[in-house]
């Protein structure tokens, strides 16, 4: 099995910053793409940012220039640095990982989510 554990959410004022972390553990041979998604109340889950194993990144237009995704492959961890936060960034943020397990099977995993609340 594989577990993704997120941390770093919380309450922050508009214009502030937060850093999310997501550590993967378990039966992992390699991790391909990792990413962050978010879901606001009453809305569908949406992509925030993704990063490949080689470091190529992709961002939603709404967060470009404010958020930065990075990863530490030695720790199987992905980060999301969020700056200049806006009230509309308020959501539950989910970590996602595309994992190849030691069995050579490939699965997609989700974390449990961490709440980010930005007050105006």
Coordinates of N, CA and C in Angstrom, one line a residue:
X1 N 0.8 -1.2 0.0 CA 0.0 0.0 0.0 C 0.9 1.3 0.0
X2 N 0.3 2.4 -0.4 CA 1.0 3.6 -0.5 C 0.1 4.7 0.3
X3 N 0.7 5.5 1.1 CA 0.0 6.6 1.8 C 0.6 7.9 1.4
X4 N -0.3 8.9 1.3 CA 0.2 10.3 1.1 C -0.3 11.1 2.3
X5 N 0.6 11.8 2.9 CA 0.2 12.5 4.1 C 0.6 14.0 3.9
X6 N -0.5 14.8 3.9 CA -0.3 16.3 3.7 C -0.2 17.0 5.0
X7 N 0.5 18.2 4.9 CA 0.6 19.0 6.1 C 0.8 20.5 5.6
X8 N 0.6 21.4 6.5 CA 0.9 22.8 6.2 C -0.3 23.7 5.9
X9 N -1.5 23.2 5.9 CA -2.7 24.0 5.7 C -3.0 24.9 6.9
X10 N -3.9 25.8 6.8 CA -4.3 26.6 7.9 C -5.0 27.9 7.5
X11 N -5.1 28.8 8.4 CA -5.8 30.1 8.2 C -4.8 31.2 8.0
X12 N -5.0 32.0 6.9 CA -4.0 33.1 6.6 C -4.8 34.2 6.1
X13 N -4.3 35.4 6.3 CA -4.9 36.6 5.7 C -4.6 36.8 4.3
X14 N -5.4 37.4 3.5 CA -5.1 37.7 2.1 C -3.8 38.4 2.0
X15 N -3.0 38.0 1.0 CA -1.7 38.5 0.8 C -0.6 37.7 1.5
X16 N -1.0 36.8 2.3 CA -0.1 36.0 3.1 C 0.4 34.8 2.3
X17 N 1.2 33.9 3.0 CA 1.8 32.7 2.4 C 1.6 31.5 3.2
X18 N 1.6 30.4 2.5 CA 1.6 29.1 3.2 C 2.4 28.1 2.4
X19 N 2.9 27.1 3.0 CA 3.6 26.0 2.3 C 3.0 24.7 2.6
X20 N 2.6 24.0 1.6 CA 2.0 22.7 1.8 C 3.1 21.6 1.5
X21 N 3.0 20.5 2.3 CA 3.9 19.4 2.0 C 3.1 18.1 1.9
X22 N 3.6 17.2 1.1 CA 2.9 15.9 1.0 C 4.0 14.8 0.8
X23 N 4.1 13.9 1.8 CA 5.0 12.9 1.8 C 4.4 11.5 1.5
X24 N 5.0 10.8 0.5 CA 4.5 9.5 0.1 C 5.3 8.4 0.8
X25 N 4.7 7.4 1.2 CA 5.4 6.3 1.9 C 4.7 5.0 1.5
X26 N 5.4 3.9 1.7 CA 4.8 2.6 1.4 C 5.6 1.8 0.4
X27 N 4.9 1.0 -0.4 CA 5.5 0.1 -1.4 C 5.7 0.9 -2.7
X28 N 6.8 1.7 -2.7 CA 7.1 2.6 -3.8 C 8.3 2.2 -4.5
X29 N 8.3 2.0 -5.8 CA 9.5 1.8 -6.6 C 9.9 3.1 -7.2
X30 N 8.9 3.8 -7.7 CA 9.2 5.2 -8.2 C 7.9 6.0 -8.3
X31 N 8.1 7.3 -8.2 CA 6.9 8.2 -8.3 C 7.1 9.0 -9.6
X32 N 6.1 8.9 -10.4 CA 6.1 9.6 -11.7 C 5.6 11.1 -11.4
X33 N 4.5 11.5 -12.0 CA 4.0 12.8 -11.7 C 3.4 12.9 -10.3
X34 N 3.6 14.1 -9.7 CA 2.9 14.4 -8.4 C 2.2 15.8 -8.7
X35 N 1.2 16.0 -7.9 CA 0.5 17.2 -8.1 C -0.4 17.6 -6.9
X36 N -0.9 18.9 -7.0 CA -1.8 19.4 -6.0 C -3.1 19.8 -6.8
X37 N -4.2 19.4 -6.1 CA -5.6 19.8 -6.6 C -6.3 20.4 -5.5
X38 N -7.4 21.1 -5.8 CA -8.1 21.7 -4.7 C -9.6 21.7 -5.0
X39 N -10.4 21.7 -3.9 CA -11.9 21.7 -4.1 C -12.5 22.6 -3.1
X40 N -13.1 23.6 -3.6 CA -13.8 24.6 -2.8 C -15.3 24.1 -2.6
X41 N -15.9 24.6 -1.5 CA -17.3 24.2 -1.3 C -18.2 24.4 -2.5
X42 N -19.0 23.4 -2.9 CA -19.9 23.5 -4.0 C -19.3 23.5 -5.3
X43 N -18.0 23.3 -5.4 CA -17.3 23.3 -6.7 C -16.6 21.9 -6.9
X44 N -16.2 21.7 -8.2 CA -15.5 20.5 -8.5 C -14.1 20.6 -8.2
X45 N -13.4 19.4 -8.0 CA -12.0 19.4 -7.7 C -11.3 19.9 -9.0
X46 N -10.3 20.8 -8.8 CA -9.6 21.3 -9.9 C -8.1 21.2 -9.7
X47 N -7.4 21.1 -10.9 CA -5.9 21.1 -10.8 C -5.3 22.4 -10.4
X48 N -4.3 22.3 -9.5 CA -3.6 23.5 -9.1 C -2.2 23.5 -9.8
X49 N -1.5 22.4 -9.6 CA -0.1 22.3 -10.2 C 0.3 20.9 -10.2
X50 N 1.2 20.6 -11.2 CA 1.8 19.2 -11.3 C 3.2 19.4 -11.6
X51 N 4.0 18.3 -11.2 CA 5.4 18.3 -11.5 C 5.8 16.8 -11.8
X52 N 6.6 16.7 -12.9 CA 7.0 15.3 -13.3 C 8.2 14.9 -12.5
X53 N 8.7 13.7 -12.7 CA 9.8 13.2 -11.9 C 11.1 14.0 -12.4
X54 N 11.1 14.5 -13.5 CA 12.3 15.3 -14.0 C 12.2 16.7 -13.7
X55 N 11.1 17.2 -13.1 CA 10.9 18.6 -12.7 C 10.1 19.5 -13.6
X56 N 9.5 19.0 -14.6 CA 8.7 19.8 -15.5 C 7.4 20.1 -14.7
X57 N 7.0 21.4 -14.8 CA 5.8 21.8 -14.0 C 4.7 22.4 -14.9
X58 N 3.5 22.3 -14.3 CA 2.3 22.8 -15.0 C 1.5 23.5 -14.0
X59 N 0.9 24.7 -14.3 CA 0.1 25.4 -13.3 C -1.3 25.8 -13.9
X60 N -2.3 25.9 -13.0 CA -3.5 26.5 -13.4 C -3.3 28.0 -13.6
X61 N -4.0 28.5 -14.6 CA -3.8 30.0 -14.9 C -4.0 30.8 -13.6
X62 N -5.0 30.4 -12.8 CA -5.3 31.2 -11.6 C -4.2 31.3 -10.6
X63 N -3.2 30.4 -10.6 CA -2.2 30.5 -9.6 C -0.8 30.8 -10.2
X64 N -0.7 30.9 -11.5 CA 0.6 31.2 -12.1 C 1.2 32.5 -11.6
X65 N 2.5 32.4 -11.2 CA 3.1 33.6 -10.7 C 3.0 33.8 -9.2
X66 N 2.1 33.0 -8.6 CA 1.9 33.1 -7.1 C 2.3 31.8 -6.4
X67 N 2.0 30.7 -7.0 CA 2.3 29.4 -6.4 C 3.5 28.7 -7.1
X68 N 4.3 28.0 -6.3 CA 5.4 27.2 -6.9 C 5.4 25.8 -6.4
X69 N 5.4 24.8 -7.3 CA 5.4 23.4 -6.9 C 6.9 22.9 -7.1
X70 N 7.3 22.1 -6.1 CA 8.6 21.5 -6.2 C 8.5 20.1 -5.5
X71 N 9.6 19.3 -5.7 CA 9.6 18.0 -5.1 C 11.0 17.6 -4.7
X72 N 11.1 16.8 -3.7 CA 12.4 16.2 -3.3 C 12.2 14.7 -3.5
X73 N 12.8 14.2 -4.6 CA 12.7 12.8 -4.9 C 13.3 11.8 -3.9
X74 N 14.3 12.3 -3.2 CA 15.0 11.5 -2.2 C 14.0 11.3 -1.0
X75 N 13.1 12.2 -0.8 CA 12.1 12.0 0.3 C 10.7 11.7 -0.1
X76 N 10.5 11.5 -1.4 CA 9.2 11.2 -2.0 C 8.2 12.2 -1.5
X77 N 8.6 13.5 -1.6 CA 7.8 14.6 -1.1 C 7.6 15.7 -2.1
X78 N 6.4 16.2 -2.1 CA 6.1 17.3 -3.0 C 5.6 18.5 -2.2
X79 N 6.0 19.7 -2.6 CA 5.7 20.9 -1.9 C 4.9 21.8 -2.8
X80 N 4.1 22.7 -2.1 CA 3.4 23.8 -2.8 C 3.6 25.1 -2.0
X81 N 4.4 26.0 -2.5 CA 4.6 27.3 -1.9 C 3.6 28.2 -2.5
X82 N 2.7 28.7 -1.6 CA 1.6 29.6 -2.0 C 1.8 31.0 -1.5
X83 N 2.0 32.0 -2.4 CA 2.3 33.3 -2.0 C 1.1 34.2 -2.5
X84 N 1.0 35.4 -2.0 CA 0.0 36.3 -2.4 C -1.4 35.7 -2.4
X85 N -1.7 35.0 -1.3 CA -3.0 34.3 -1.3 C -4.2 35.2 -1.3
X86 N -5.2 34.7 -2.0 CA -6.5 35.4 -2.1 C -7.6 34.6 -1.5
X87 N -8.7 35.3 -1.1 CA -9.8 34.5 -0.5 C -10.3 33.4 -1.5
X88 N -10.2 33.6 -2.8 CA -10.7 32.6 -3.7 C -9.8 31.4 -3.8
X89 N -8.7 31.4 -3.1 CA -7.8 30.2 -2.9 C -8.3 29.3 -1.8
X90 N -9.3 29.7 -1.1 CA -9.8 28.9 0.0 C -10.4 27.6 -0.5
X91 N -9.9 26.5 0.0 CA -10.3 25.2 -0.5 C -9.7 24.1 0.3
X92 N -10.1 22.9 0.1 CA -9.3 21.7 0.6 C -8.3 21.4 -0.5
X93 N -7.1 21.3 -0.1 CA -6.0 21.0 -1.1 C -5.6 19.5 -0.9
X94 N -5.6 18.8 -2.1 CA -5.3 17.4 -2.1 C -4.0 17.1 -2.9
X95 N -3.2 16.3 -2.3 CA -2.0 15.8 -3.0 C -2.3 14.6 -3.9
X96 N -1.7 14.5 -5.0 CA -1.9 13.3 -5.9 C -0.5 12.8 -6.4
X97 N -0.4 11.5 -6.5 CA 0.8 10.9 -6.9 C 0.6 9.7 -7.9
X98 N 1.3 9.6 -8.9 CA 1.3 8.5 -9.9 C 2.4 7.6 -9.5
X99 N 2.2 6.5 -8.9 CA 3.2 5.6 -8.3 C 3.4 4.3 -9.0
X100 N 4.6 3.9 -9.3 CA 4.9 2.6 -9.7 C 5.4 1.8 -8.5
X101 N 4.7 0.7 -8.1 CA 5.0 0.0 -7.0 C 6.0 -1.1 -7.3
X102 N 6.6 -1.7 -6.3 CA 7.6 -2.8 -6.4 C 7.1 -3.9 -7.3
X103 N 5.8 -4.1 -7.3 CA 5.2 -5.2 -8.1 C 5.1 -4.8 -9.6
X104 N 5.6 -3.6 -9.9 CA 5.6 -3.1 -11.2 C 4.3 -2.6 -11.7
X105 N 3.3 -2.6 -10.8 CA 2.0 -2.1 -11.1 C 2.0 -0.6 -10.8
X106 N 1.1 0.1 -11.5 CA 1.1 1.6 -11.5 C -0.3 2.0 -11.0
X107 N -0.3 2.9 -10.0 CA -1.6 3.3 -9.4 C -1.5 4.8 -9.2
X108 N -2.7 5.4 -9.0 CA -2.8 6.8 -8.7 C -3.4 6.9 -7.3
X109 N -2.7 7.7 -6.5 CA -3.1 7.9 -5.1 C -3.5 9.3 -4.7
X110 N -4.3 9.5 -3.7 CA -4.7 10.8 -3.2 C -4.4 10.9 -1.7
X111 N -4.1 12.0 -1.3 CA -4.0 12.3 0.1 C -5.3 12.6 0.7
X112 N -5.4 12.8 2.0 CA -6.6 13.0 2.7 C -7.2 14.4 2.6
X113 N -6.3 15.3 2.2 CA -6.7 16.7 2.0 C -6.3 17.6 3.2
X114 N -6.0 18.8 3.0 CA -5.6 19.8 4.0 C -6.4 21.1 3.7
X115 N -7.0 21.7 4.7 CA -7.8 22.9 4.5 C -6.9 24.1 4.5
X116 N -7.2 25.0 3.5 CA -6.5 26.3 3.4 C -7.6 27.3 3.4
X117 N -7.6 28.2 4.3 CA -8.6 29.3 4.4 C -7.9 30.6 4.4
X118 N -8.3 31.5 3.4 CA -7.7 32.8 3.3 C -8.8 33.8 3.6
X119 N -8.6 34.6 4.6 CA -9.5 35.6 5.1 C -9.2 36.9 4.4
X120 N -10.3 37.7 4.1 CA -10.2 39.0 3.4 C -9.9 40.1 4.4

